[in-house]
Short mmCIF file of C-alpha atoms and ligand atoms in Angstrom, two decimals:
data_model
loop_
_atom_site.label_atom_id
_atom_site.label_comp_id
_atom_site.label_asym_id
_atom_site.label_seq_id
_atom_site.Cartn_x
_atom_site.Cartn_y
_atom_site.Cartn_z
CA MET Y 1 77.73 32.17 53.23
CA ARG Y 2 79.88 30.60 55.92
CA ILE Y 3 82.67 32.65 57.49
CA PHE Y 4 85.76 31.48 59.38
CA SER Y 5 88.58 33.46 60.93
CA GLY Y 6 91.17 32.89 63.63
CA ILE Y 7 93.06 35.18 65.96
CA GLN Y 8 96.16 34.41 68.03
CA PRO Y 9 96.16 34.71 71.82
CA THR Y 10 99.59 36.30 71.71
CA GLY Y 11 100.26 39.46 73.69
CA ARG Y 12 97.69 42.17 73.89
CA LYS Y 13 95.37 42.80 70.97
CA HIS Y 14 96.13 46.05 69.15
CA LEU Y 15 94.30 48.54 66.95
CA GLY Y 16 95.49 46.73 63.79
CA ASN Y 17 93.85 43.49 64.98
CA TYR Y 18 90.75 45.46 65.92
CA LEU Y 19 90.25 47.41 62.67
CA GLY Y 20 91.69 44.77 60.34
CA ALA Y 21 89.91 41.76 61.79
CA ILE Y 22 87.68 42.12 64.86
CA VAL Y 23 85.37 44.78 63.35
CA GLN Y 24 84.83 42.45 60.39
CA TYR Y 25 84.09 39.52 62.71
CA VAL Y 26 81.29 41.42 64.42
CA GLU Y 27 79.80 42.51 61.10
CA GLY Y 28 80.23 38.99 59.65
CA GLN Y 29 78.28 37.12 62.32
CA GLN Y 30 75.10 39.04 61.39
CA ARG Y 31 75.72 38.76 57.63
CA ALA Y 32 76.25 34.98 57.90
CA ALA Y 33 73.10 34.59 60.03
CA ASP Y 34 71.08 36.69 57.56
CA ALA Y 35 72.23 34.30 54.82
CA GLY Y 36 71.02 31.32 56.89
CA ASP Y 37 74.55 30.19 57.76
CA VAL Y 38 77.06 30.86 60.51
CA ALA Y 39 80.36 32.59 61.24
CA ILE Y 40 83.00 30.64 63.17
CA TYR Y 41 85.69 32.50 65.10
CA CYS Y 42 88.60 30.73 66.71
CA VAL Y 43 91.25 31.65 69.26
CA VAL Y 44 94.22 29.90 67.68
CA ASP Y 45 96.33 28.82 70.64
CA LEU Y 46 98.14 26.14 68.61
CA HIS Y 47 99.35 28.83 66.22
CA ALA Y 48 100.65 30.79 69.20
CA MET Y 49 103.02 27.88 69.91
CA THR Y 50 104.95 28.59 66.70
CA VAL Y 51 107.05 31.27 68.44
CA PRO Y 52 108.46 31.08 72.00
CA TRP Y 53 105.68 31.05 74.59
CA GLU Y 54 105.26 30.69 78.33
CA PRO Y 55 103.11 27.63 79.22
CA ALA Y 56 101.97 29.21 82.50
CA GLU Y 57 100.65 32.24 80.59
CA MET Y 58 99.11 30.65 77.53
CA ARG Y 59 95.69 29.93 79.06
CA GLU Y 60 95.59 33.47 80.50
CA ARG Y 61 96.26 34.97 77.07
CA VAL Y 62 93.48 32.80 75.60
CA TYR Y 63 91.04 34.18 78.18
CA ASP Y 64 92.28 37.74 77.55
CA THR Y 65 91.70 37.37 73.82
CA ALA Y 66 88.31 35.70 74.25
CA ALA Y 67 87.17 38.51 76.56
CA VAL Y 68 88.33 41.18 74.07
CA LEU Y 69 86.37 39.52 71.24
CA LEU Y 70 83.22 39.15 73.32
CA ALA Y 71 83.56 42.72 74.58
CA ALA Y 72 83.88 43.89 70.97
CA GLY Y 73 80.52 42.34 70.17
CA LEU Y 74 80.92 38.65 69.29
CA ASP Y 75 77.77 36.89 70.39
CA PRO Y 76 78.34 33.17 71.09
CA GLU Y 77 74.61 32.57 70.57
CA GLN Y 78 74.84 33.94 67.05
CA CYS Y 79 78.30 32.77 65.96
CA ILE Y 80 80.38 29.71 66.85
CA PHE Y 81 83.22 30.76 69.12
CA ILE Y 82 85.93 28.16 69.73
CA ARG Y 83 89.46 27.51 70.97
CA GLN Y 84 91.63 25.79 68.38
CA SER Y 85 93.12 23.21 70.77
CA ASP Y 86 89.61 21.95 71.63
CA MET Y 87 89.23 20.81 68.02
CA PRO Y 88 91.36 17.74 67.12
CA GLU Y 89 89.75 17.76 63.66
CA HIS Y 90 91.81 20.85 62.81
CA THR Y 91 95.13 19.14 63.54
CA GLU Y 92 94.12 15.93 61.83
CA LEU Y 93 93.07 17.78 58.69
CA ALA Y 94 96.34 19.73 58.77
CA TRP Y 95 98.21 16.44 58.43
CA HIS Y 96 96.07 15.35 55.47
CA LEU Y 97 96.50 18.74 53.77
CA GLY Y 98 100.25 18.47 54.26
CA ALA Y 99 100.12 15.73 51.64
CA VAL Y 100 99.03 18.27 49.00
CA THR Y 101 101.12 21.25 50.18
CA SER Y 102 104.50 21.82 48.60
CA HIS Y 103 107.59 22.52 50.65
CA GLY Y 104 108.56 25.20 48.11
CA ASP Y 105 105.29 27.11 48.64
CA LEU Y 106 105.74 27.08 52.42
CA ASN Y 107 109.30 28.30 51.99
CA ARG Y 108 108.04 31.37 50.11
CA MET Y 109 105.74 32.59 52.90
CA HIS Y 110 106.70 36.12 54.05
CA GLN Y 111 105.58 35.42 57.61
CA PHE Y 112 107.86 32.38 57.87
CA LYS Y 113 110.82 34.37 56.52
CA GLU Y 114 110.20 37.30 58.90
CA LYS Y 115 109.49 35.26 62.01
CA SER Y 116 112.25 32.68 61.46
CA ALA Y 117 114.75 35.53 61.00
CA ARG Y 118 113.74 36.83 64.46
CA GLN Y 119 114.12 33.47 66.28
CA ARG Y 120 117.25 33.25 68.34
CA ASP Y 121 116.93 29.57 69.28
CA LEU Y 122 114.77 26.99 67.60
CA ILE Y 123 112.96 27.62 64.32
CA SER Y 124 110.23 25.06 64.81
CA ALA Y 125 108.62 22.83 62.22
CA ASP Y 126 105.32 24.25 63.48
CA LEU Y 127 106.36 27.75 62.38
CA PHE Y 128 107.06 26.35 58.91
CA THR Y 129 103.73 24.49 58.67
CA TYR Y 130 101.69 27.31 60.27
CA PRO Y 131 99.85 28.02 56.97
CA VAL Y 132 98.82 24.34 56.66
CA LEU Y 133 97.12 24.40 60.06
CA MET Y 134 95.52 27.72 59.11
CA ALA Y 135 94.21 26.11 55.91
CA ALA Y 136 92.83 23.20 57.95
CA ASP Y 137 91.10 25.60 60.38
CA VAL Y 138 89.12 27.12 57.53
CA LEU Y 139 88.66 24.11 55.23
CA ALA Y 140 87.33 21.90 58.05
CA TYR Y 141 84.23 24.14 58.04
CA ARG Y 142 83.91 24.39 54.26
CA ALA Y 143 83.83 28.14 54.85
CA ASN Y 144 83.23 30.49 51.91
CA GLU Y 145 84.88 33.57 53.31
CA VAL Y 146 87.95 34.39 55.41
CA PRO Y 147 88.03 37.92 56.87
CA VAL Y 148 91.62 38.92 57.69
CA GLY Y 149 94.01 41.86 57.54
CA ASP Y 150 96.27 42.37 54.54
CA ASP Y 151 99.23 40.55 56.19
CA GLN Y 152 97.33 37.26 55.90
CA ARG Y 153 96.67 37.59 52.15
CA GLN Y 154 99.48 35.19 51.16
CA HIS Y 155 98.33 32.53 53.64
CA VAL Y 156 94.77 32.64 52.32
CA GLU Y 157 96.02 32.40 48.73
CA LEU Y 158 98.05 29.30 49.71
CA MET Y 159 94.97 27.85 51.44
CA ARG Y 160 92.99 28.28 48.22
CA ASP Y 161 95.69 26.50 46.21
CA VAL Y 162 95.80 23.66 48.74
CA ALA Y 163 92.01 23.20 48.66
CA GLN Y 164 92.04 23.25 44.86
CA ARG Y 165 94.90 20.73 44.70
CA PHE Y 166 93.09 18.45 47.16
CA ASN Y 167 89.88 18.57 45.09
CA ASP Y 168 91.78 17.96 41.83
CA ARG Y 169 93.43 14.88 43.33
CA PHE Y 170 90.64 13.42 45.51
CA GLY Y 171 87.34 14.85 44.21
CA GLU Y 172 85.19 17.87 45.16
CA VAL Y 173 85.36 17.52 48.94
CA LEU Y 174 86.57 20.95 50.08
CA VAL Y 175 85.27 24.48 49.47
CA VAL Y 176 87.77 26.96 48.04
CA PRO Y 177 87.25 30.03 50.26
CA GLU Y 178 87.41 33.72 49.30
CA LEU Y 179 89.66 36.26 50.98
CA ARG Y 180 87.90 39.25 52.58
CA ILE Y 181 90.02 42.28 53.36
CA PRO Y 182 88.45 45.53 54.64
CA SER Y 183 88.58 48.51 52.26
CA VAL Y 184 90.10 50.70 55.01
CA GLY Y 185 91.98 49.42 58.05
CA ALA Y 186 93.46 46.36 56.31
CA ARG Y 187 96.98 47.44 57.18
CA ILE Y 188 97.33 49.68 60.19
CA MET Y 189 100.92 50.83 60.59
CA ASP Y 190 103.09 51.34 63.67
CA LEU Y 191 102.75 54.94 64.92
CA GLN Y 192 106.51 55.24 65.46
CA ASP Y 193 107.52 53.47 62.25
CA PRO Y 194 104.69 53.96 59.75
CA THR Y 195 106.47 51.87 57.13
CA SER Y 196 105.99 48.72 59.30
CA LYS Y 197 102.66 47.22 60.23
CA MET Y 198 101.38 47.55 63.78
CA SER Y 199 102.29 44.17 65.23
CA THR Y 200 102.31 42.09 68.39
CA THR Y 201 105.79 40.71 68.04
CA GLY Y 202 107.62 43.16 65.78
CA GLY Y 203 106.69 46.72 66.81
CA SER Y 204 107.37 49.20 69.58
CA VAL Y 205 105.12 49.72 72.61
CA GLU Y 206 104.97 53.48 71.85
CA GLY Y 207 103.92 52.82 68.26
CA THR Y 208 101.30 50.20 69.12
CA VAL Y 209 97.85 51.18 70.39
CA TYR Y 210 96.41 48.36 72.48
CA VAL Y 211 92.67 47.77 72.70
CA LEU Y 212 92.97 47.90 76.49
CA ASP Y 213 95.17 51.02 76.68
CA GLU Y 214 93.83 53.74 78.99
CA PRO Y 215 92.52 56.86 77.16
CA LYS Y 216 95.49 58.93 78.37
CA ALA Y 217 97.95 56.39 76.94
CA VAL Y 218 96.07 56.40 73.63
CA GLU Y 219 96.23 60.22 73.48
CA LYS Y 220 99.93 60.19 74.26
CA LYS Y 221 100.73 57.60 71.59
CA PHE Y 222 98.86 59.55 68.91
CA LYS Y 223 100.38 62.84 70.04
CA ARG Y 224 103.85 61.35 69.52
CA ALA Y 225 102.97 59.62 66.23
CA VAL Y 226 105.58 60.15 63.53
CA THR Y 227 104.27 62.33 60.66
CA ASP Y 228 106.48 64.37 58.29
CA SER Y 229 108.05 67.79 58.06
CA GLU Y 230 106.23 69.12 55.00
CA ASP Y 231 105.80 72.90 55.27
CA PRO Y 232 103.00 73.87 55.26
CA PRO Y 233 101.66 70.55 56.59
CA ARG Y 234 99.14 68.86 54.31
CA ILE Y 235 96.59 66.36 55.64
CA VAL Y 236 96.45 64.13 52.57
CA ARG Y 237 97.45 60.57 51.82
CA GLY Y 238 100.49 59.80 49.70
CA ALA Y 239 103.36 57.36 49.30
CA SER Y 240 105.79 59.95 50.67
CA LYS Y 241 103.54 60.57 53.71
CA PRO Y 242 103.19 57.15 55.43
CA GLY Y 243 102.62 58.59 58.93
CA VAL Y 244 99.86 61.01 57.86
CA SER Y 245 98.30 58.37 55.57
CA ASN Y 246 98.17 55.93 58.48
CA LEU Y 247 96.42 58.45 60.75
CA ILE Y 248 93.90 59.25 58.00
CA ASP Y 249 93.26 55.50 57.53
CA ILE Y 250 92.77 54.96 61.26
CA LEU Y 251 90.40 57.93 61.56
CA SER Y 252 88.52 56.79 58.50
CA ALA Y 253 88.14 53.15 59.66
CA THR Y 254 87.21 54.26 63.18
CA ARG Y 255 84.61 56.84 62.16
CA GLY Y 256 83.21 54.82 59.23
CA MET Y 257 84.12 57.61 56.78
CA THR Y 258 86.03 57.32 53.50
CA PRO Y 259 89.63 58.63 53.55
CA ASP Y 260 88.50 61.40 51.13
CA GLU Y 261 85.84 62.48 53.61
CA VAL Y 262 88.42 62.55 56.40
CA GLU Y 263 90.74 64.72 54.30
CA ALA Y 264 87.86 67.09 53.47
CA SER Y 265 86.78 67.29 57.12
CA LEU Y 266 90.31 68.41 58.09
CA ALA Y 267 90.86 70.82 55.22
CA ASP Y 268 90.86 73.79 57.63
CA ALA Y 269 93.07 72.13 60.26
CA ARG Y 270 96.04 74.17 61.45
CA GLY Y 271 98.48 71.27 61.40
CA TYR Y 272 99.06 67.62 62.15
CA GLY Y 273 98.15 68.25 65.80
CA ASP Y 274 94.47 68.52 64.85
CA LEU Y 275 94.64 65.23 62.93
CA LYS Y 276 96.30 63.51 65.89
CA VAL Y 277 93.72 64.81 68.38
CA ALA Y 278 90.79 63.86 66.11
CA THR Y 279 92.21 60.34 65.64
CA ALA Y 280 92.91 59.79 69.34
CA ASP Y 281 89.38 60.98 70.24
CA ALA Y 282 87.80 58.66 67.65
CA VAL Y 283 89.84 55.67 68.83
CA ASN Y 284 89.01 56.35 72.48
CA GLU Y 285 85.29 56.62 71.67
CA LEU Y 286 85.48 53.29 69.83
CA LEU Y 287 87.46 51.43 72.47
CA ALA Y 288 86.15 52.86 75.78
CA PRO Y 289 82.98 50.68 75.86
CA VAL Y 290 85.03 47.62 74.82
CA ARG Y 291 87.42 48.18 77.70
CA GLU Y 292 84.52 48.51 80.13
CA ARG Y 293 82.81 45.27 79.04
CA TYR Y 294 86.16 43.47 78.97
CA THR Y 295 86.73 43.85 82.71
CA ALA Y 296 83.51 42.03 83.62
CA LEU Y 297 83.93 39.31 80.99
CA ARG Y 298 87.57 38.59 81.83
CA ALA Y 299 86.77 38.15 85.52
CA ASP Y 300 84.64 35.03 84.91
CA GLU Y 301 86.94 32.32 83.53
CA ASP Y 302 84.36 29.57 84.15
CA ALA Y 303 81.91 31.42 81.93
CA LEU Y 304 84.57 31.71 79.20
CA GLU Y 305 85.28 27.97 79.45
CA ALA Y 306 81.56 27.25 79.17
CA ILE Y 307 81.36 29.39 76.00
CA PHE Y 308 84.27 27.45 74.47
CA ALA Y 309 82.71 24.10 75.42
CA ALA Y 310 79.38 25.02 73.83
CA GLY Y 311 81.19 26.39 70.76
CA ALA Y 312 83.22 23.19 70.32
CA GLU Y 313 80.09 21.08 70.39
CA LYS Y 314 78.45 23.15 67.65
CA ALA Y 315 81.71 23.19 65.68
CA ARG Y 316 82.13 19.41 65.76
CA ALA Y 317 78.77 19.00 64.04
CA ILE Y 318 80.40 20.72 61.04
CA THR Y 319 83.98 19.41 61.21
CA GLN Y 320 83.29 15.71 61.79
CA PRO Y 321 81.39 15.19 58.51
CA THR Y 322 84.16 17.05 56.64
CA LEU Y 323 86.80 14.79 58.19
CA ARG Y 324 84.74 11.70 57.34
CA ASP Y 325 84.61 12.82 53.69
CA VAL Y 326 88.32 13.69 53.63
CA ARG Y 327 89.37 10.31 55.06
CA ALA Y 328 87.07 8.44 52.70
CA ALA Y 329 88.36 10.39 49.68
CA MET Y 330 91.99 9.77 50.67
CA GLY Y 331 91.49 6.08 51.46
CA ILE Y 332 92.39 6.54 55.13
CA GLY Y 333 90.85 4.58 58.04
CA PRO Y 334 88.17 1.89 58.02
CA ARG Y 335 85.83 1.29 55.09
CA THR Y 336 82.78 3.56 55.30
N1 AQP L 401 98.59 46.01 61.49
C1 AQP L 401 97.49 45.37 61.15
N2 AQP L 401 96.53 45.98 60.40
C2 AQP L 401 95.40 45.31 60.06
N3 AQP L 401 95.13 44.04 60.41
C3 AQP L 401 96.06 43.39 61.15
N4 AQP L 401 96.09 42.15 61.68
C4 AQP L 401 97.25 42.00 62.37
N5 AQP L 401 97.99 43.12 62.29
C5 AQP L 401 97.27 44.02 61.56
C6 AQP L 401 95.04 41.15 61.53
O1 AQP L 401 94.63 40.75 62.82
C7 AQP L 401 94.16 39.39 62.76
C8 AQP L 401 94.73 38.59 63.90
O2 AQP L 401 96.13 38.49 63.73
P1 AQP L 401 97.01 37.40 64.45
O3 AQP L 401 96.19 36.23 64.74
O4 AQP L 401 98.29 37.23 63.70
O5 AQP L 401 97.25 38.09 65.82
P2 AQP L 401 98.49 38.84 66.33
O6 AQP L 401 99.59 37.87 66.54
O7 AQP L 401 98.04 39.64 67.51
O8 AQP L 401 98.75 39.83 65.14
P3 AQP L 401 100.05 40.46 64.62
O9 AQP L 401 100.26 41.77 65.22
O10 AQP L 401 99.97 40.35 63.14
O11 AQP L 401 101.18 39.56 65.19
P4 AQP L 401 102.54 39.23 64.59
O12 AQP L 401 102.79 40.09 63.39
O13 AQP L 401 103.46 39.55 65.68
O14 AQP L 401 102.40 37.79 64.28
C9 AQP L 401 94.56 38.86 61.39
O15 AQP L 401 93.43 38.82 60.55
C10 AQP L 401 95.54 39.87 60.89
O16 AQP L 401 95.52 39.98 59.48
#
């Protein structure tokens, strides 16, 4: 059971990233080790170049993201923790996979449509081929499982098709990975617009809870969260109640309860205020220790670089044999 997942060093990590992905990463490293294998987690700085970025800030954002992941509980002794740009095998494999990826499939990707619609200047080729590099990230490790939030479902499905097409054409070289989406927390919504996902590039600051927000800011954001005007207020999930459903999901994912248990626990609540306070308290309890560890980890950039260097060395022991097999199967490079 080998696990791979990547996370972008864009902006500040938010509660959606945390509950949809990071919680799964921490759980996955133990599960992979128990199965005698390993989980690989990658800060995908090359993917962050698919939308406008500031070169002077990129490295800083990579360190920020690395420190958040380590503070959340990633253990570089137990998992393999890498930076994407340290791994030329990923970009080489992306080129090879491009040969079995159709332009039409890439054109159908929701993320490409949404992000290209938001670009004011250049819509880069890298934004278009983002899913091919993501496929290469995972397939280079012959990973079995890809833990992601619901927004990445389409990219993982494309990755599976690409791996299958490669194997059909060149022989059984790649592993077709499985998607792993958490049962609650897979799609955390913006607190101000609960019909849109909480997002780094698309949402509002007021509707986005950042992992590093101070407790007071977290309380304020939940207090102002959009709910509904049902009278009397009902703390239940439902298609017509996206704001309340989102708060129930957050509380449920944060406390490790089912949404039904959350609804039952708030059956006597006087109104949405109680739900908001309970959710803010749970989120603060979850994130306070992360914030504390983050400060110490972020301060030591040399230590973060050393973790990436050690991770890349372990990673290459997996990716280089895959690339050798891929080149041989495709008839690329010298005779082996
Ligand atoms: N709202 C969300 N709910 C649950 N999971 C989410 N993820 C992202 N948003 C939510 C999951 O977080 C992981 C890392 O995502 P990323 O690498 O795309 O990082 P990001 O750029 O910080 O995430 P955003 O907010 O999704 O950025 P945008 O939309 O601006 O590109 C992934 O597993 C993702 O599913």
